[in-house]
Amino acid sequence: MQRIFAIAGLTWKAALRFKLFLVIAALLILAVVGLPLVIKDDGTARGFTQIILTYTLSAITALLGLSTLWLSCGTLARDIEECQIQVVATKPIARWQIWLGKWLGIVTLNAVLLAISGGCVFGLLQWRAGKLPAAEQKILREQILVARGSAKEPDNTVAIEAAAEQILQARLKSSPVETVDVPEVRKQIREGVRYDSQLVPPSYQRTWQIDLGFAKNYLHGKPLQLRVKFNSALKNATGTFVALWQVGVPESAHLVRLEPMSLAPDTFHEFEIPPDLFDENGLLTITFVNPNDTALIFPLDEGMEVLYPEGGFALNFTRGLAIIFCWMALLAALGLAAASLLSFPVATFFALAMMLVVFSSGTLAESVESGSVAAGNEEKGVAGHSMADVVLIPAFKGVLAVVSLAKNFSPIDALSTGRSITWTELGLAFAQIVLLLGGIFAVAGIIFFNRRELATAQGTQ
């Protein structure tokens, strides 16, 4: 470990000697302080959070990520190209220790920079919060600057798939279709079943039964919040719809009918419900009655959610920064792995190309969902087909499976909406991002570095 720490120290010295640490620190602090000054919030708790938390943390992640890739690619590739690594390699130190030492140096550099910029965000957040109106401060303290757990209905994807398959088989018996069109027909039926499960027609009601799990043991006497969102099939003159809610154990004293609400569609609404409305098993029953003249649609993934207090904001904010730190550790391993085999420009290009694949995961997911990389004709209901689908679609699925190991964590979104980032989530992020994905790049990078010939002239024809 002493040799690894020595290489890490040399990495720090190089960053300080070339003013890299100071430049990045200045840029991060400028992003934290400058963005709230340039972009004014609307005076609400939501707008305030969007500026202070979402924009600044996103800017910090982007700046730190790019600098990490550039430094990790340059610190090893340039040492090899400029023949400086030979001086170190002749010492009694293994190449894997050199590689890990450089990774440790970059990671600790990121840790300090992230701590400085994160501390500035936290301080600015507390300072600016005191300037909001009293009503917005109350919303900020109760809904955003907290750590709230979340509970939803169980995923019913399996039930939807089973119902859609049953309908498909019945339709194929009555009116057969071409084999090549079966996937598109299956998709249309599945979407229809999914739509029906979200729909609440006029004068009908929809009931959710949400299991609070272990949280029920410490939620007695504490009010909960419902976070709801719906879409409307038609618009009306007022732009809002009447919502009637009933929460509690059916046919018991623990049943509350809330006052009628006037809610706008296509946006999230949060409102408080009284405490102790769940049964002894922690099951909370919520019923919505639609008294409007048009059907309302509650999306399965975000239509209904129960939020409950779970901890304080400061520790939650620290855990969010820790997940961002895990991303930086992965980027450091990616850059060093590329630099172990490639020259500095090519390694940087490769690392940025990998980042582009991550940012394009939405497009890849659309291709996988449609089953083809070719565009279809939605107006005619014709699915796209391509000869390359046999190769590309399985490849896209593999890429998405790997990318999801790192992208499934959203600390910035969680912090800006007052969601709890649990220790379990942080541990899972560390295991998947640093140990698994970072470990793969580390093993590959060390192997490449061990096999690379350092004695040959670098950078010559």
Coordinates of C-alpha atoms in Angstrom, one line a residue:
M1 CA 0.0 0.0 0.0
Q2 CA 2.9 2.4 0.6
R3 CA 3.9 2.1 -3.0
I4 CA 0.3 2.7 -4.2
F5 CA 0.0 5.8 -1.9
A6 CA 3.3 7.1 -3.3
I7 CA 2.0 7.0 -6.8
A8 CA -1.3 8.6 -5.6
G9 CA 0.9 11.4 -4.1
L10 CA 2.7 11.9 -7.4
T11 CA -0.7 12.2 -9.1
W12 CA -1.7 14.9 -6.6
K13 CA 1.6 16.7 -7.1
A14 CA 1.1 16.7 -10.9
A15 CA -2.4 18.1 -10.6
L16 CA -1.2 20.9 -8.3
R17 CA 1.9 21.6 -10.3
F18 CA -0.2 22.2 -13.5
K19 CA -2.8 24.2 -11.5
L20 CA -5.4 21.6 -12.5
F21 CA -6.8 21.2 -9.0
L22 CA -7.1 25.0 -8.5
V23 CA -8.7 25.5 -12.0
I24 CA -11.3 22.8 -11.5
A25 CA -12.1 23.9 -7.9
A26 CA -12.6 27.5 -9.2
L27 CA -14.9 26.3 -12.0
L28 CA -17.0 24.2 -9.6
I29 CA -17.4 27.0 -7.1
L30 CA -18.3 29.4 -10.0
A31 CA -20.9 27.0 -11.2
V32 CA -22.4 26.7 -7.7
V33 CA -22.4 30.4 -7.0
G34 CA -22.9 31.7 -10.5
L35 CA -25.9 29.6 -11.7
P36 CA -28.3 30.9 -9.0
L37 CA -27.2 34.4 -9.7
V38 CA -27.7 34.1 -13.5
I39 CA -30.9 32.0 -13.4
K40 CA -33.5 33.5 -11.1
D41 CA -36.0 31.3 -9.4
D42 CA -39.8 32.1 -9.3
G43 CA -39.9 32.5 -5.6
T44 CA -41.5 29.1 -4.9
A45 CA -39.9 26.2 -3.1
R46 CA -40.0 24.1 -6.3
G47 CA -38.4 26.8 -8.4
F48 CA -35.8 27.5 -5.7
T49 CA -34.9 23.8 -5.5
Q50 CA -34.7 23.5 -9.3
I51 CA -32.0 26.2 -9.4
I52 CA -30.1 25.5 -6.2
L53 CA -30.1 21.7 -6.2
T54 CA -30.9 20.4 -9.7
Y55 CA -28.9 22.8 -11.8
T56 CA -25.9 23.2 -9.5
L57 CA -25.5 19.5 -8.8
S58 CA -25.9 18.7 -12.5
A59 CA -23.2 21.2 -13.4
I60 CA -20.9 19.8 -10.7
T61 CA -21.4 16.3 -12.0
A62 CA -20.8 17.3 -15.6
L63 CA -17.7 19.4 -14.9
L64 CA -16.2 16.9 -12.5
G65 CA -17.0 14.0 -14.9
L66 CA -15.3 15.7 -17.9
S67 CA -12.2 16.7 -15.9
T68 CA -12.0 13.1 -14.5
L69 CA -12.0 11.6 -17.9
W70 CA -9.4 14.1 -19.2
L71 CA -7.1 13.7 -16.2
S72 CA -7.4 9.9 -16.1
C73 CA -6.7 9.6 -19.8
G74 CA -3.8 12.1 -19.7
T75 CA -2.0 11.1 -16.5
L76 CA -1.1 7.7 -17.7
A77 CA -1.0 8.1 -21.5
R78 CA 1.1 11.2 -21.4
D79 CA 3.5 9.6 -18.9
I80 CA 4.0 6.7 -21.4
E81 CA 4.3 9.0 -24.4
E82 CA 6.8 11.3 -22.8
C83 CA 8.8 8.3 -21.4
Q84 CA 8.3 9.4 -17.8
I85 CA 6.7 6.1 -16.8
Q86 CA 10.0 4.3 -17.5
V87 CA 11.6 6.0 -14.5
V88 CA 8.9 4.8 -12.2
A89 CA 8.6 1.3 -13.8
T90 CA 12.3 0.6 -13.1
K91 CA 11.7 1.0 -9.4
P92 CA 10.7 -2.0 -7.3
I93 CA 7.0 -1.5 -7.9
A94 CA 4.6 -3.6 -9.9
R95 CA 2.7 -2.1 -12.8
W96 CA -0.7 -2.9 -11.1
Q97 CA 0.5 -0.8 -8.2
I98 CA 1.2 2.1 -10.5
W99 CA -2.2 1.8 -12.1
L100 CA -4.0 1.6 -8.8
G101 CA -1.9 4.4 -7.4
K102 CA -3.0 6.7 -10.2
W103 CA -6.6 5.7 -9.8
L104 CA -6.4 6.3 -6.1
G105 CA -4.9 9.7 -6.7
I106 CA -7.6 10.8 -9.1
V107 CA -10.4 9.4 -6.8
T108 CA -9.1 11.2 -3.8
L109 CA -8.8 14.4 -5.9
N110 CA -12.4 14.0 -6.9
A111 CA -13.4 13.4 -3.3
V112 CA -11.9 16.7 -2.1
L113 CA -13.4 18.6 -5.1
L114 CA -16.8 17.1 -4.6
A115 CA -16.7 17.8 -0.8
I116 CA -15.8 21.5 -1.5
S117 CA -18.5 22.0 -4.1
G118 CA -21.1 20.0 -2.2
G119 CA -20.4 22.0 0.9
C120 CA -20.9 25.2 -1.1
V121 CA -24.2 23.9 -2.4
F122 CA -25.4 23.0 1.1
G123 CA -24.4 26.3 2.6
L124 CA -26.0 28.3 -0.3
L125 CA -29.1 26.2 0.0
Q126 CA -29.5 27.0 3.7
W127 CA -28.7 30.7 3.2
R128 CA -31.1 31.3 0.3
A129 CA -33.9 29.2 1.9
G130 CA -34.2 31.9 4.6
K131 CA -35.1 34.5 2.0
L132 CA -38.2 32.6 0.7
P133 CA -41.7 33.6 1.9
A134 CA -42.9 31.8 5.1
A135 CA -45.4 29.6 3.3
E136 CA -42.7 28.5 0.8
Q137 CA -40.2 27.9 3.6
K138 CA -42.8 25.5 5.2
I139 CA -43.1 23.6 1.9
L140 CA -39.3 23.5 1.6
R141 CA -38.8 22.1 5.0
E142 CA -41.6 19.6 4.8
Q143 CA -41.4 18.3 1.2
I144 CA -37.8 19.0 0.0
L145 CA -35.3 19.5 2.7
V146 CA -36.2 16.1 4.2
A147 CA -35.5 12.5 3.5
R148 CA -38.8 10.8 2.6
G149 CA -39.3 7.2 1.9
S150 CA -41.6 6.1 -0.9
A151 CA -44.2 3.3 -1.4
K152 CA -46.1 2.3 -4.5
E153 CA -48.4 -0.4 -5.6
P154 CA -46.6 -3.7 -6.6
D155 CA -45.5 -3.8 -10.2
N156 CA -48.3 -5.5 -12.3
T157 CA -46.3 -5.9 -15.4
V158 CA -46.5 -9.7 -15.2
A159 CA -50.3 -9.5 -14.9
I160 CA -50.6 -7.1 -17.9
E161 CA -48.4 -9.4 -20.0
A162 CA -50.5 -12.4 -19.0
A163 CA -53.7 -10.7 -19.9
A164 CA -52.3 -9.4 -23.2
E165 CA -51.1 -12.8 -24.2
Q166 CA -54.5 -14.3 -23.4
I167 CA -56.2 -11.7 -25.6
L168 CA -53.6 -12.2 -28.4
Q169 CA -54.1 -16.0 -28.5
A170 CA -57.9 -15.5 -28.7
R171 CA -57.5 -13.0 -31.5
L172 CA -55.1 -15.3 -33.4
K173 CA -57.7 -18.1 -33.3
S174 CA -60.5 -15.9 -34.6
S175 CA -58.4 -13.9 -37.2
P176 CA -54.9 -15.1 -37.9
V177 CA -52.2 -12.5 -38.8
E178 CA -48.8 -12.8 -40.5
T179 CA -46.1 -14.2 -38.3
V180 CA -43.9 -11.1 -38.9
D181 CA -46.7 -8.9 -37.6
V182 CA -47.3 -10.8 -34.4
P183 CA -44.8 -8.8 -32.2
E184 CA -46.5 -5.5 -33.3
V185 CA -50.0 -6.9 -32.6
R186 CA -48.8 -8.1 -29.2
K187 CA -47.4 -4.7 -28.4
Q188 CA -50.7 -3.0 -29.4
I189 CA -52.7 -5.3 -27.2
R190 CA -50.3 -4.9 -24.3
E191 CA -50.6 -1.1 -24.6
G192 CA -54.4 -1.4 -24.6
V193 CA -54.5 -3.6 -21.5
R194 CA -52.1 -1.2 -19.8
Y195 CA -54.2 1.8 -20.8
D196 CA -57.4 0.2 -19.4
S197 CA -55.7 -0.4 -16.1
Q198 CA -54.8 3.3 -15.8
L199 CA -58.2 4.6 -16.9
V200 CA -60.9 6.0 -14.5
P201 CA -64.1 6.7 -16.5
P202 CA -66.6 9.3 -15.3
S203 CA -68.6 8.3 -12.2
Y204 CA -66.2 5.4 -11.6
Q205 CA -63.6 4.9 -8.9
R206 CA -60.0 3.5 -8.7
T207 CA -58.5 1.9 -5.6
W208 CA -54.9 1.6 -4.7
Q209 CA -53.6 -0.7 -1.9
I210 CA -50.1 0.2 -0.9
D211 CA -48.0 -1.8 1.5
L212 CA -45.8 0.4 3.7
G213 CA -43.7 -2.5 4.7
F214 CA -41.3 -2.2 7.6
A215 CA -41.9 1.6 7.7
K216 CA -45.3 1.0 9.4
N217 CA -43.5 0.3 12.7
Y218 CA -42.3 3.9 13.0
L219 CA -45.0 5.9 11.2
H220 CA -47.6 5.9 14.0
G221 CA -48.7 9.4 14.7
K222 CA -47.0 10.8 11.7
P223 CA -48.8 12.4 8.8
L224 CA -48.1 11.0 5.3
Q225 CA -48.1 12.7 1.9
L226 CA -49.7 11.5 -1.3
R227 CA -48.0 12.4 -4.6
V228 CA -50.4 12.0 -7.5
K229 CA -50.4 12.7 -11.2
F230 CA -53.1 12.2 -13.8
N231 CA -53.8 12.9 -17.4
S232 CA -57.1 13.8 -19.0
A233 CA -58.7 12.5 -22.1
L234 CA -60.3 15.9 -22.8
K235 CA -59.7 19.5 -21.6
N236 CA -62.3 21.7 -19.9
A237 CA -62.8 25.4 -19.6
T238 CA -61.2 25.8 -16.1
G239 CA -58.2 23.6 -16.8
T240 CA -58.7 21.7 -13.6
F241 CA -60.7 18.7 -12.5
V242 CA -62.5 17.8 -9.2
A243 CA -60.8 15.0 -7.3
L244 CA -62.6 13.1 -4.5
W245 CA -60.3 11.1 -2.2
Q246 CA -61.0 8.5 0.5
V247 CA -58.1 7.2 2.5
G248 CA -58.1 4.5 5.3
V249 CA -59.2 1.1 6.2
P250 CA -62.5 0.4 4.4
E251 CA -65.7 0.1 6.6
S252 CA -63.9 1.1 9.7
A253 CA -63.3 4.1 12.0
H254 CA -59.9 4.6 10.3
L255 CA -61.5 6.0 7.1
V256 CA -61.2 9.6 6.1
R257 CA -62.9 11.4 3.2
L258 CA -60.8 14.4 2.2
E259 CA -62.2 17.7 1.1
P260 CA -62.9 17.9 -2.7
M261 CA -59.8 19.1 -4.6
S262 CA -59.5 21.0 -7.8
L263 CA -56.4 19.6 -9.5
A264 CA -54.7 20.3 -12.9
P265 CA -53.7 17.4 -15.1
D266 CA -50.2 16.6 -16.4
T267 CA -48.5 17.7 -13.2
F268 CA -47.6 16.3 -9.8
H269 CA -49.6 17.2 -6.7
E270 CA -48.6 16.6 -3.1
F271 CA -51.0 16.8 -0.2
E272 CA -51.0 15.6 3.4
I273 CA -53.2 12.9 4.8
P274 CA -53.9 12.3 8.5
P275 CA -51.7 9.7 10.4
D276 CA -52.6 6.1 11.3
L277 CA -54.9 5.4 8.3
F278 CA -53.1 2.1 7.5
D279 CA -54.2 -1.3 8.9
E280 CA -52.2 -3.5 11.3
N281 CA -50.4 -5.1 8.3
G282 CA -49.2 -1.7 7.0
L283 CA -51.6 -1.7 4.1
L284 CA -52.9 1.8 3.1
T285 CA -56.0 1.9 1.0
I286 CA -56.6 4.9 -1.2
T287 CA -59.7 5.4 -3.3
F288 CA -60.3 8.1 -6.0
V289 CA -63.7 8.9 -7.3
N290 CA -64.1 10.6 -10.6
P291 CA -67.1 13.0 -10.6
N292 CA -66.0 14.7 -13.8
D293 CA -67.5 14.3 -17.3
T294 CA -64.3 13.0 -18.8
A295 CA -62.1 10.0 -18.1
L296 CA -58.9 10.5 -16.1
I297 CA -55.7 8.5 -16.5
F298 CA -53.4 7.7 -13.6
P299 CA -50.1 6.4 -15.0
L300 CA -49.0 3.1 -13.4
D301 CA -45.4 4.2 -12.8
E302 CA -46.1 7.7 -11.3
G303 CA -49.8 8.1 -10.9
M304 CA -49.9 7.3 -7.1
E305 CA -47.2 7.3 -4.5
V306 CA -47.1 7.5 -0.7
L307 CA -44.3 9.5 0.9
Y308 CA -43.4 9.2 4.5
P309 CA -40.6 10.8 6.7
E310 CA -37.5 8.8 7.0
G311 CA -34.6 11.1 8.1
G312 CA -32.9 14.4 7.8
F313 CA -31.7 16.3 4.8
A314 CA -28.0 16.7 5.7
L315 CA -27.3 13.0 5.8
N316 CA -29.4 12.4 2.8
F317 CA -27.4 15.0 0.9
T318 CA -24.2 13.4 1.9
R319 CA -25.4 10.0 0.6
G320 CA -26.4 11.7 -2.7
L321 CA -22.9 13.1 -3.1
A322 CA -21.5 9.7 -2.3
I323 CA -23.3 8.2 -5.3
I324 CA -22.0 11.0 -7.5
F325 CA -18.5 10.1 -6.2
C326 CA -19.1 6.5 -7.3
W327 CA -19.7 7.7 -10.8
M328 CA -16.5 9.7 -10.7
A329 CA -14.6 6.6 -9.5
L330 CA -16.0 4.6 -12.5
L331 CA -15.0 7.4 -14.9
A332 CA -11.5 7.4 -13.5
A333 CA -11.2 3.6 -14.1
L334 CA -12.6 4.0 -17.6
G335 CA -10.1 6.7 -18.5
L336 CA -7.1 4.8 -17.1
A337 CA -8.2 1.6 -18.8
A338 CA -8.3 3.5 -22.2
A339 CA -4.9 5.1 -21.5
S340 CA -3.4 1.8 -20.7
L341 CA -3.8 0.7 -24.3
L342 CA -4.2 3.8 -26.4
S343 CA -2.5 7.2 -26.9
F344 CA -3.8 10.2 -25.1
P345 CA -6.0 11.6 -28.0
V346 CA -7.4 8.2 -28.9
A347 CA -8.0 7.3 -25.2
T348 CA -9.9 10.5 -24.7
F349 CA -12.0 10.0 -27.8
F350 CA -12.8 6.4 -26.7
A351 CA -13.8 7.5 -23.2
L352 CA -16.1 10.3 -24.6
A353 CA -17.6 7.8 -27.1
M354 CA -18.4 5.5 -24.2
M355 CA -20.1 8.4 -22.5
L356 CA -22.1 9.2 -25.6
V357 CA -23.4 5.6 -25.6
V358 CA -24.6 6.1 -22.0
F359 CA -26.4 9.4 -23.0
S360 CA -28.0 7.6 -26.0
S361 CA -29.4 4.8 -23.9
G362 CA -32.9 6.3 -24.3
T363 CA -32.7 5.8 -28.1
L364 CA -31.4 2.3 -27.6
A365 CA -34.2 1.5 -25.3
E366 CA -36.8 2.7 -27.9
S367 CA -35.2 0.4 -30.5
V368 CA -35.3 -2.5 -28.1
E369 CA -38.9 -1.8 -27.2
S370 CA -40.0 -1.6 -30.9
G371 CA -37.9 -4.6 -31.8
S372 CA -36.1 -3.0 -34.7
V373 CA -33.6 -0.2 -35.5
A374 CA -35.6 0.8 -38.5
A375 CA -38.4 3.3 -38.2
G376 CA -42.0 2.1 -38.7
N377 CA -45.1 3.9 -39.9
E378 CA -47.2 4.7 -36.9
E379 CA -50.1 6.1 -39.0
K380 CA -50.5 2.9 -40.9
G381 CA -49.6 0.7 -38.0
V382 CA -46.6 -0.9 -39.8
A383 CA -43.7 -2.0 -37.7
G384 CA -40.1 -1.3 -38.8
H385 CA -37.9 -4.2 -39.9
S386 CA -34.2 -4.4 -40.7
M387 CA -31.7 -7.1 -41.6
A388 CA -29.5 -5.8 -38.8
D389 CA -32.1 -6.4 -36.1
V390 CA -30.8 -9.9 -35.4
V391 CA -27.5 -8.6 -34.3
L392 CA -28.2 -5.1 -33.1
I393 CA -31.2 -5.7 -30.9
P394 CA -29.5 -8.3 -28.7
A395 CA -26.4 -6.1 -28.6
F396 CA -28.5 -3.1 -27.5
K397 CA -30.1 -5.2 -24.8
G398 CA -26.7 -6.1 -23.5
V399 CA -25.5 -2.5 -23.5
L400 CA -28.6 -1.3 -21.7
A401 CA -28.2 -4.0 -19.1
V402 CA -24.7 -2.8 -18.4
V403 CA -25.6 0.9 -18.5
S404 CA -28.5 0.4 -16.2
L405 CA -26.1 -0.8 -13.5
A406 CA -24.9 2.8 -13.2
K407 CA -27.9 4.9 -14.4
N408 CA -30.5 3.3 -12.2
F409 CA -29.4 5.7 -9.4
S410 CA -30.7 9.2 -9.5
P411 CA -29.4 11.1 -6.5
I412 CA -30.1 14.6 -8.0
D413 CA -33.7 13.8 -8.7
A414 CA -34.1 12.2 -5.2
L415 CA -32.6 15.3 -3.5
S416 CA -34.7 17.8 -5.4
T417 CA -37.9 16.0 -4.5
G418 CA -37.1 15.2 -0.9
R419 CA -36.7 11.5 -1.5
S420 CA -34.6 9.3 0.8
I421 CA -31.4 7.8 -0.5
T422 CA -31.0 4.8 1.8
W423 CA -27.8 3.2 3.0
T424 CA -28.9 0.1 1.1
E425 CA -29.2 2.1 -2.2
L426 CA -25.8 3.7 -1.5
G427 CA -24.3 0.2 -0.8
L428 CA -25.8 -1.1 -4.0
A429 CA -24.5 1.8 -6.0
F430 CA -21.0 1.2 -4.6
A431 CA -21.2 -2.5 -5.4
Q432 CA -22.5 -2.1 -9.0
I433 CA -20.7 1.1 -10.1
V434 CA -17.3 0.9 -8.3
L435 CA -16.8 -2.8 -7.5
L436 CA -18.4 -4.4 -10.6
L437 CA -18.2 -2.0 -13.5
G438 CA -15.1 -0.2 -12.1
G439 CA -13.5 -3.5 -11.3
I440 CA -14.0 -4.7 -14.9
F441 CA -12.3 -1.6 -16.3
A442 CA -9.5 -1.9 -13.6
V443 CA -8.8 -5.6 -14.5
A444 CA -8.8 -4.8 -18.2
G445 CA -6.6 -1.7 -17.7
I446 CA -4.1 -3.5 -15.6
I447 CA -3.8 -6.3 -18.1
F448 CA -3.3 -3.8 -20.9
F449 CA -0.7 -1.9 -18.9
N450 CA 1.2 -5.0 -18.0
R451 CA 1.4 -6.2 -21.6
R452 CA 2.3 -2.8 -23.0
E453 CA 5.9 -2.3 -24.2
L454 CA 7.3 0.7 -22.4
A455 CA 10.8 0.5 -23.7
T456 CA 10.0 1.4 -27.3
A457 CA 10.1 5.0 -28.5
Q458 CA 6.8 6.7 -28.0
G459 CA 5.2 9.3 -30.3
T460 CA 7.6 8.6 -33.3
Q461 CA 6.9 7.3 -36.8

